[in-house]
N, CA and C atoms as an extended XYZ file, in Angstrom:
375
Properties=species:S:1:pos:R:3:atomname:S:1:resname:S:1:resid:I:1 pbc="F F F"
N       122.200      132.235      -46.939 N   VAL     1
C       121.732      131.153      -48.174 CA  VAL     1
C       123.015      130.072      -48.646 C   VAL     1
N       122.756      129.123      -48.462 N   GLN     2
C       123.738      127.865      -49.016 CA  GLN     2
C       123.402      126.970      -50.041 C   GLN     2
N       124.208      126.805      -50.869 N   LEU     3
C       123.891      125.826      -51.831 CA  LEU     3
C       125.098      124.703      -51.700 C   LEU     3
N       124.862      123.264      -51.200 N   GLN     4
C       126.056      122.630      -51.101 CA  GLN     4
C       125.869      121.421      -51.873 C   GLN     4
N       126.994      121.669      -52.931 N   ALA     5
C       126.995      120.495      -53.840 CA  ALA     5
C       127.792      119.174      -53.806 C   ALA     5
N       127.539      118.123      -54.137 N   SER     6
C       128.396      116.854      -53.819 CA  SER     6
C       128.018      115.945      -54.952 C   SER     6
N       128.820      115.093      -54.765 N   GLY     7
C       128.771      113.866      -55.691 CA  GLY     7
C       129.754      113.734      -56.942 C   GLY     7
N       130.591      114.590      -56.817 N   GLY     8
C       131.574      114.522      -58.053 CA  GLY     8
C       132.744      113.495      -57.845 C   GLY     8
N       133.661      113.248      -58.595 N   GLY     9
C       134.346      112.116      -58.327 CA  GLY     9
C       135.412      111.936      -59.581 C   GLY     9
N       135.922      110.595      -59.579 N   LEU    10
C       136.775      110.361      -60.629 CA  LEU    10
C       135.699      108.854      -61.284 C   LEU    10
N       135.631      109.188      -62.659 N   VAL    11
C       134.749      108.026      -63.327 CA  VAL    11
C       135.423      107.816      -64.591 C   VAL    11
N       135.290      106.552      -64.985 N   GLN    12
C       135.862      106.207      -66.335 CA  GLN    12
C       134.779      106.528      -67.518 C   GLN    12
N       135.685      106.495      -68.720 N   PRO    13
C       134.605      107.011      -69.773 CA  PRO    13
C       133.554      106.208      -70.136 C   PRO    13
N       132.444      106.492      -70.104 N   GLY    14
C       131.217      105.838      -70.419 CA  GLY    14
C       130.265      105.765      -69.081 C   GLY    14
N       131.040      106.128      -68.000 N   GLY    15
C       130.509      106.011      -66.724 CA  GLY    15
C       129.205      107.014      -66.147 C   GLY    15
N       129.022      106.965      -65.194 N   SER    16
C       127.814      107.816      -64.642 CA  SER    16
C       128.103      108.315      -63.244 C   SER    16
N       127.523      109.494      -63.015 N   LEU    17
C       127.550      110.125      -61.798 CA  LEU    17
C       126.281      110.867      -61.524 C   LEU    17
N       125.737      111.065      -60.068 N   ARG    18
C       124.785      111.725      -59.895 CA  ARG    18
C       125.378      112.930      -59.146 C   ARG    18
N       125.225      114.122      -59.190 N   LEU    19
C       125.626      115.240      -58.386 CA  LEU    19
C       124.157      115.636      -57.632 C   LEU    19
N       124.447      116.362      -56.459 N   SER    20
C       123.369      116.799      -55.598 CA  SER    20
C       123.758      118.213      -55.258 C   SER    20
N       122.698      118.931      -54.931 N   CYS    21
C       122.997      120.495      -54.308 CA  CYS    21
C       121.750      120.626      -53.593 C   CYS    21
N       122.158      120.558      -52.334 N   ALA    22
C       120.904      120.802      -51.202 CA  ALA    22
C       121.322      122.397      -51.073 C   ALA    22
N       119.851      123.119      -50.657 N   ALA    23
C       119.913      124.424      -50.515 CA  ALA    23
C       119.152      124.635      -49.014 C   ALA    23
N       119.930      125.660      -48.420 N   SER    24
C       119.271      126.249      -47.446 CA  SER    24
C       118.992      127.650      -47.377 C   SER    24
N       117.962      128.233      -46.682 N   GLY    25
C       117.905      129.659      -47.037 CA  GLY    25
C       117.227      130.208      -48.368 C   GLY    25
N       117.091      129.207      -49.055 N   VAL    26
C       116.260      129.622      -50.190 CA  VAL    26
C       115.448      128.470      -50.788 C   VAL    26
N       114.099      128.765      -51.135 N   THR    27
C       113.204      127.501      -51.737 CA  THR    27
C       113.666      127.568      -53.079 C   THR    27
N       114.334      126.373      -53.732 N   LEU    28
C       114.787      126.161      -54.942 CA  LEU    28
C       113.236      126.154      -55.979 C   LEU    28
N       112.275      125.684      -55.361 N   ALA    29
C       111.207      125.686      -56.462 CA  ALA    29
C       110.610      126.995      -56.675 C   ALA    29
N       111.198      127.942      -56.059 N   ARG    30
C       110.715      129.302      -56.447 CA  ARG    30
C       111.660      129.927      -57.165 C   ARG    30
N       112.736      129.380      -57.709 N   THR    31
C       113.938      130.114      -58.181 CA  THR    31
C       114.183      129.317      -59.481 C   THR    31
N       114.724      129.676      -60.611 N   VAL    32
C       115.494      129.138      -61.707 CA  VAL    32
C       116.750      128.476      -60.958 C   VAL    32
N       116.873      127.172      -61.465 N   ILE    33
C       118.011      126.553      -61.047 CA  ILE    33
C       118.879      126.017      -62.087 C   ILE    33
N       120.150      126.044      -61.796 N   GLY    34
C       120.989      125.656      -62.922 CA  GLY    34
C       122.330      125.031      -62.816 C   GLY    34
N       122.784      124.263      -63.617 N   TRP    35
C       123.867      123.734      -63.388 CA  TRP    35
C       124.903      124.197      -64.406 C   TRP    35
N       126.190      124.493      -63.856 N   PHE    36
C       127.226      125.170      -64.683 CA  PHE    36
C       128.563      124.330      -64.495 C   PHE    36
N       129.584      124.444      -65.588 N   ARG    37
C       130.662      123.966      -65.421 CA  ARG    37
C       131.708      124.543      -65.948 C   ARG    37
N       132.905      124.209      -65.133 N   GLN    38
C       134.229      125.100      -65.504 CA  GLN    38
C       135.462      124.161      -65.774 C   GLN    38
N       135.802      124.104      -66.942 N   ALA    39
C       136.976      123.240      -67.154 CA  ALA    39
C       138.393      123.905      -66.931 C   ALA    39
N       139.417      123.336      -66.612 N   PRO    40
C       140.617      124.349      -66.420 CA  PRO    40
C       141.034      125.084      -67.940 C   PRO    40
N       141.169      126.366      -67.518 N   GLY    41
C       141.492      127.415      -68.522 CA  GLY    41
C       140.433      127.526      -69.379 C   GLY    41
N       139.195      127.401      -68.929 N   LYS    42
C       138.025      127.817      -69.664 CA  LYS    42
C       137.155      128.642      -68.880 C   LYS    42
N       136.302      129.089      -69.666 N   GLU    43
C       135.026      129.905      -68.939 CA  GLU    43
C       134.070      129.128      -68.494 C   GLU    43
N       133.376      129.692      -67.308 N   ARG    44
C       132.227      128.789      -66.734 CA  ARG    44
C       130.973      128.731      -67.780 C   ARG    44
N       130.733      127.477      -68.202 N   GLU    45
C       129.624      127.466      -69.199 CA  GLU    45
C       128.426      126.546      -68.519 C   GLU    45
N       127.079      127.361      -69.081 N   TRP    46
C       125.959      126.573      -68.591 CA  TRP    46
C       125.866      125.389      -69.289 C   TRP    46
N       125.085      124.294      -68.530 N   ILE    47
C       124.817      123.014      -69.390 CA  ILE    47
C       123.293      122.655      -68.807 C   ILE    47
N       122.635      122.957      -67.939 N   ALA    48
C       121.419      122.624      -67.775 CA  ALA    48
C       120.547      123.761      -66.854 C   ALA    48
N       119.186      123.825      -66.904 N   CYS    49
C       118.479      124.687      -65.971 CA  CYS    49
C       116.875      124.243      -66.086 C   CYS    49
N       116.366      124.649      -65.214 N   MET    50
C       114.960      124.337      -64.818 CA  MET    50
C       114.343      125.518      -64.212 C   MET    50
N       113.034      125.938      -65.000 N   LYS    51
C       112.482      127.240      -64.590 CA  LYS    51
C       111.540      126.674      -63.313 C   LYS    51
N       111.418      128.015      -62.613 N   ARG    52
C       110.409      128.013      -61.478 CA  ARG    52
C       108.935      127.557      -61.816 C   ARG    52
N       108.528      127.753      -62.985 N   THR    53
C       106.853      127.507      -63.068 CA  THR    53
C       106.824      126.425      -63.520 C   THR    53
N       107.647      125.340      -64.175 N   ASP    54
C       107.540      124.035      -64.539 CA  ASP    54
C       108.872      123.281      -64.397 C   ASP    54
N       108.921      121.912      -64.543 N   ASN    55
C       109.536      121.265      -64.516 CA  ASN    55
C       110.379      120.791      -65.877 C   ASN    55
N       110.018      121.726      -67.135 N   ASN    56
C       110.781      121.421      -68.196 CA  ASN    56
C       112.158      121.841      -68.151 C   ASN    56
N       113.072      120.870      -68.494 N   PRO    57
C       114.470      120.968      -68.503 CA  PRO    57
C       115.079      121.548      -69.747 C   PRO    57
N       116.073      122.429      -69.554 N   PHE    58
C       116.821      123.012      -70.823 CA  PHE    58
C       118.149      122.432      -70.507 C   PHE    58
N       118.883      122.120      -71.822 N   TYR    59
C       120.198      121.443      -71.793 CA  TYR    59
C       121.039      122.427      -72.948 C   TYR    59
N       122.256      122.274      -72.717 N   THR    60
C       123.114      122.461      -73.674 CA  THR    60
C       123.232      121.283      -74.819 C   THR    60
N       123.880      121.735      -75.872 N   ASP    61
C       123.846      120.543      -76.930 CA  ASP    61
C       124.386      119.266      -76.640 C   ASP    61
N       125.754      119.865      -75.823 N   SER    62
C       126.943      119.014      -75.608 CA  SER    62
C       126.379      117.817      -74.532 C   SER    62
N       125.080      118.038      -73.787 N   VAL    63
C       125.033      117.168      -72.796 CA  VAL    63
C       123.813      116.686      -73.040 C   VAL    63
N       122.853      116.937      -74.039 N   LYS    64
C       121.638      116.608      -74.193 CA  LYS    64
C       121.406      115.113      -74.436 C   LYS    64
N       120.387      114.352      -73.918 N   GLY    65
C       120.484      112.985      -74.021 CA  GLY    65
C       121.270      112.202      -73.132 C   GLY    65
N       122.319      112.838      -72.435 N   ARG    66
C       123.024      112.296      -71.418 CA  ARG    66
C       122.842      112.510      -70.037 C   ARG    66
N       122.641      113.862      -70.104 N   PHE    67
C       122.379      114.674      -68.578 CA  PHE    67
C       121.046      114.919      -68.338 C   PHE    67
N       120.645      114.781      -66.854 N   THR    68
C       119.244      114.977      -66.677 CA  THR    68
C       119.274      115.560      -65.401 C   THR    68
N       118.678      116.982      -65.409 N   ILE    69
C       118.413      117.747      -64.188 CA  ILE    69
C       117.063      117.596      -63.746 C   ILE    69
N       117.023      117.605      -62.232 N   SER    70
C       115.696      117.153      -61.605 CA  SER    70
C       115.794      117.823      -60.280 C   SER    70
N       114.650      117.995      -59.809 N   ARG    71
C       114.602      118.729      -58.497 CA  ARG    71
C       113.383      118.330      -57.619 C   ARG    71
N       113.938      118.050      -56.329 N   ASP    72
C       113.019      117.308      -55.268 CA  ASP    72
C       112.378      118.550      -54.309 C   ASP    72
N       111.403      118.725      -54.505 N   THR    73
C       110.869      119.844      -53.765 CA  THR    73
C       110.938      119.892      -52.297 C   THR    73
N       110.601      118.534      -51.882 N   ALA    74
C       110.276      118.205      -50.451 CA  ALA    74
C       111.953      118.073      -49.827 C   ALA    74
N       112.807      117.926      -50.649 N   LYS    75
C       114.274      117.977      -50.098 CA  LYS    75
C       115.032      119.007      -50.155 C   LYS    75
N       114.282      120.144      -51.072 N   ASN    76
C       114.861      121.295      -51.327 CA  ASN    76
C       116.374      121.106      -51.949 C   ASN    76
N       116.424      120.320      -52.925 N   THR    77
C       117.274      119.591      -53.461 CA  THR    77
C       117.579      119.489      -55.035 C   THR    77
N       118.494      119.915      -55.319 N   VAL    78
C       118.416      119.615      -57.242 CA  VAL    78
C       119.531      118.567      -57.567 C   VAL    78
N       119.372      117.932      -58.641 N   TYR    79
C       120.253      116.729      -58.929 CA  TYR    79
C       120.825      116.982      -60.218 C   TYR    79
N       121.817      116.457      -60.663 N   LEU    80
C       122.264      116.501      -62.076 CA  LEU    80
C       122.685      115.034      -62.513 C   LEU    80
N       121.891      114.266      -63.144 N   GLN    81
C       122.171      112.799      -63.546 CA  GLN    81
C       123.196      112.790      -64.792 C   GLN    81
N       124.511      112.280      -64.570 N   MET    82
C       125.146      112.264      -65.768 CA  MET    82
C       125.510      110.881      -66.229 C   MET    82
N       125.318      110.812      -67.373 N   ASN    83
C       125.396      109.352      -67.983 CA  ASN    83
C       126.418      109.411      -69.275 C   ASN    83
N       126.978      108.475      -69.419 N   SER    84
C       127.884      108.257      -70.653 CA  SER    84
C       128.949      109.560      -70.791 C   SER    84
N       129.500      109.560      -69.565 N   LEU    85
C       130.700      110.802      -69.333 CA  LEU    85
C       131.782      110.307      -70.429 C   LEU    85
N       132.423      111.465      -70.725 N   GLN    86
C       133.376      111.424      -71.591 CA  GLN    86
C       134.523      112.677      -71.039 C   GLN    86
N       135.691      112.240      -71.178 N   PRO    87
C       137.120      113.010      -70.666 CA  PRO    87
C       136.616      114.510      -70.868 C   PRO    87
N       135.833      114.834      -72.179 N   ASP    88
C       135.466      116.555      -72.154 CA  ASP    88
C       134.654      116.933      -71.167 C   ASP    88
N       133.890      115.869      -70.327 N   ASP    89
C       133.104      116.564      -69.213 CA  ASP    89
C       133.787      116.767      -68.212 C   ASP    89
N       135.188      116.569      -67.962 N   THR    90
C       135.959      116.905      -66.820 CA  THR    90
C       135.899      118.214      -66.455 C   THR    90
N       135.384      118.769      -65.174 N   ALA    91
C       135.357      120.123      -64.956 CA  ALA    91
C       135.059      120.329      -63.335 C   ALA    91
N       134.901      121.435      -62.941 N   VAL    92
C       134.063      121.605      -61.687 CA  VAL    92
C       132.594      122.034      -62.105 C   VAL    92
N       131.894      121.354      -61.417 N   TYR    93
C       130.606      121.443      -61.585 CA  TYR    93
C       129.901      122.409      -60.526 C   TYR    93
N       129.098      123.373      -60.919 N   TYR    94
C       128.484      124.295      -59.859 CA  TYR    94
C       126.927      124.151      -59.958 C   TYR    94
N       126.091      124.310      -59.039 N   CYS    95
C       124.768      124.372      -59.150 CA  CYS    95
C       124.719      125.984      -58.667 C   CYS    95
N       123.540      126.191      -59.307 N   ALA    96
C       123.024      127.832      -58.915 CA  ALA    96
C       121.669      128.071      -59.094 C   ALA    96
N       121.392      129.160      -58.307 N   SER    97
C       119.760      129.423      -57.924 CA  SER    97
C       119.514      130.794      -58.356 C   SER    97
N       118.681      131.258      -59.250 N   GLY    98
C       118.736      132.872      -59.820 CA  GLY    98
C       117.172      133.174      -59.494 C   GLY    98
N       116.907      133.827      -58.370 N   THR    99
C       115.622      134.279      -58.083 CA  THR    99
C       114.999      135.232      -59.263 C   THR    99
N       115.922      135.940      -60.106 N   ARG   100
C       115.317      136.823      -61.255 CA  ARG   100
C       115.746      136.323      -62.588 C   ARG   100
N       115.974      135.239      -62.503 N   ALA   101
C       116.402      134.608      -64.120 CA  ALA   101
C       115.302      134.486      -64.810 C   ALA   101
N       115.159      134.910      -66.094 N   ILE   102
C       114.175      134.437      -66.676 CA  ILE   102
C       114.352      133.807      -68.039 C   ILE   102
N       113.595      133.271      -68.988 N   THR   103
C       113.961      133.047      -70.238 CA  THR   103
C       115.230      133.232      -70.813 C   THR   103
N       115.150      134.282      -71.043 N   SER   104
C       116.108      134.966      -71.967 CA  SER   104
C       117.566      135.218      -71.304 C   SER   104
N       117.582      134.845      -69.976 N   THR   105
C       118.857      134.981      -69.405 CA  THR   105
C       119.187      133.713      -68.422 C   THR   105
N       118.622      132.741      -68.427 N   MET   106
C       118.780      131.751      -67.515 CA  MET   106
C       119.963      130.890      -67.987 C   MET   106
N       120.542      131.058      -69.182 N   ARG   107
C       121.871      130.244      -69.595 CA  ARG   107
C       123.174      131.193      -69.463 C   ARG   107
N       122.725      132.170      -68.657 N   MET   108
C       124.036      133.286      -68.234 CA  MET   108
C       124.291      133.361      -66.770 C   MET   108
N       125.537      133.315      -66.545 N   VAL   109
C       125.980      133.189      -65.082 CA  VAL   109
C       125.712      134.404      -64.271 C   VAL   109
N       125.354      135.695      -64.781 N   ARG   110
C       125.087      136.752      -64.378 CA  ARG   110
C       123.598      136.743      -63.661 C   ARG   110
N       123.004      135.660      -64.262 N   ALA   111
C       121.527      135.729      -63.904 CA  ALA   111
C       121.263      134.864      -62.631 C   ALA   111
N       122.221      134.493      -61.933 N   TYR   112
C       122.023      133.578      -60.899 CA  TYR   112
C       122.561      134.344      -59.746 C   TYR   112
N       121.815      134.056      -58.286 N   ASP   113
C       122.197      135.004      -57.134 CA  ASP   113
C       123.103      134.332      -56.281 C   ASP   113
N       122.866      132.745      -56.316 N   TYR   114
C       123.496      132.060      -55.282 CA  TYR   114
C       124.187      130.803      -55.805 C   TYR   114
N       125.292      130.173      -55.256 N   TRP   115
C       126.131      129.492      -56.244 CA  TRP   115
C       126.676      128.681      -55.344 C   TRP   115
N       126.717      127.180      -55.360 N   GLY   116
C       127.127      126.152      -54.804 CA  GLY   116
C       128.775      126.300      -54.789 C   GLY   116
N       129.289      125.784      -53.891 N   GLN   117
C       130.947      125.521      -53.927 CA  GLN   117
C       131.504      124.840      -55.123 C   GLN   117
N       130.945      124.093      -55.766 N   GLY   118
C       131.776      123.453      -56.986 CA  GLY   118
C       132.027      122.071      -56.282 C   GLY   118
N       131.829      120.887      -57.474 N   THR   119
C       132.259      119.628      -57.136 CA  THR   119
C       132.921      118.913      -58.260 C   THR   119
N       134.165      118.599      -58.202 N   LEU   120
C       135.187      118.099      -59.124 CA  LEU   120
C       134.547      116.789      -59.977 C   LEU   120
N       134.411      116.798      -61.089 N   VAL   121
C       134.048      115.488      -61.811 CA  VAL   121
C       135.458      115.521      -62.879 C   VAL   121
N       135.820      114.106      -62.629 N   THR   122
C       137.113      113.904      -63.466 CA  THR   122
C       136.649      112.499      -64.316 C   THR   122
N       136.968      112.640      -65.777 N   VAL   123
C       136.432      111.410      -66.351 CA  VAL   123
C       137.734      111.022      -67.049 C   VAL   123
N       138.228      109.615      -66.319 N   SER   124
C       139.648      109.471      -67.194 CA  SER   124
C       139.585      107.961      -67.093 C   SER   124
N       140.383      107.201      -67.954 N   SER   125
C       140.446      105.794      -67.728 CA  SER   125
C       142.101      105.625      -67.011 C   SER   125
C-alpha cells in the first residue's frame, strides 16, 4: 500500500494550495480518509476526514470554511483544497487511510493504517 502526497509548497498569506494524495494497493472509497498536519515542535493534529459510507466531510474548527476535503473514486485520489492560508497553517501535511476507523476514532492518529510521506506547506510573505 502506498499513499503519495503532493502539492505542498511556499505560498503567501491569503493564498491557496491544493494537496493531492494518490493511493495504490488500497481503495480509498472503502476506507475513512483523513488529512493531518504537524508543525515544527508540535504533535500531529487531525484537520479533516471523510467517512467511507458517504461524502460528508468533517473539519477541525481552525480550518472550517477554508479547507475542503474531497475524493475522486475513479482516480483513487483524495484532495485537500486550502484557501485563505495563514502562517499558522505552516506544517507538514499527511494524508491517511483507515480501514477500521469509525466515527468515534476518525480524528485520532491511531485510527489510520496507512500514511502518505507528507508534503510541506509553508505560508510566509
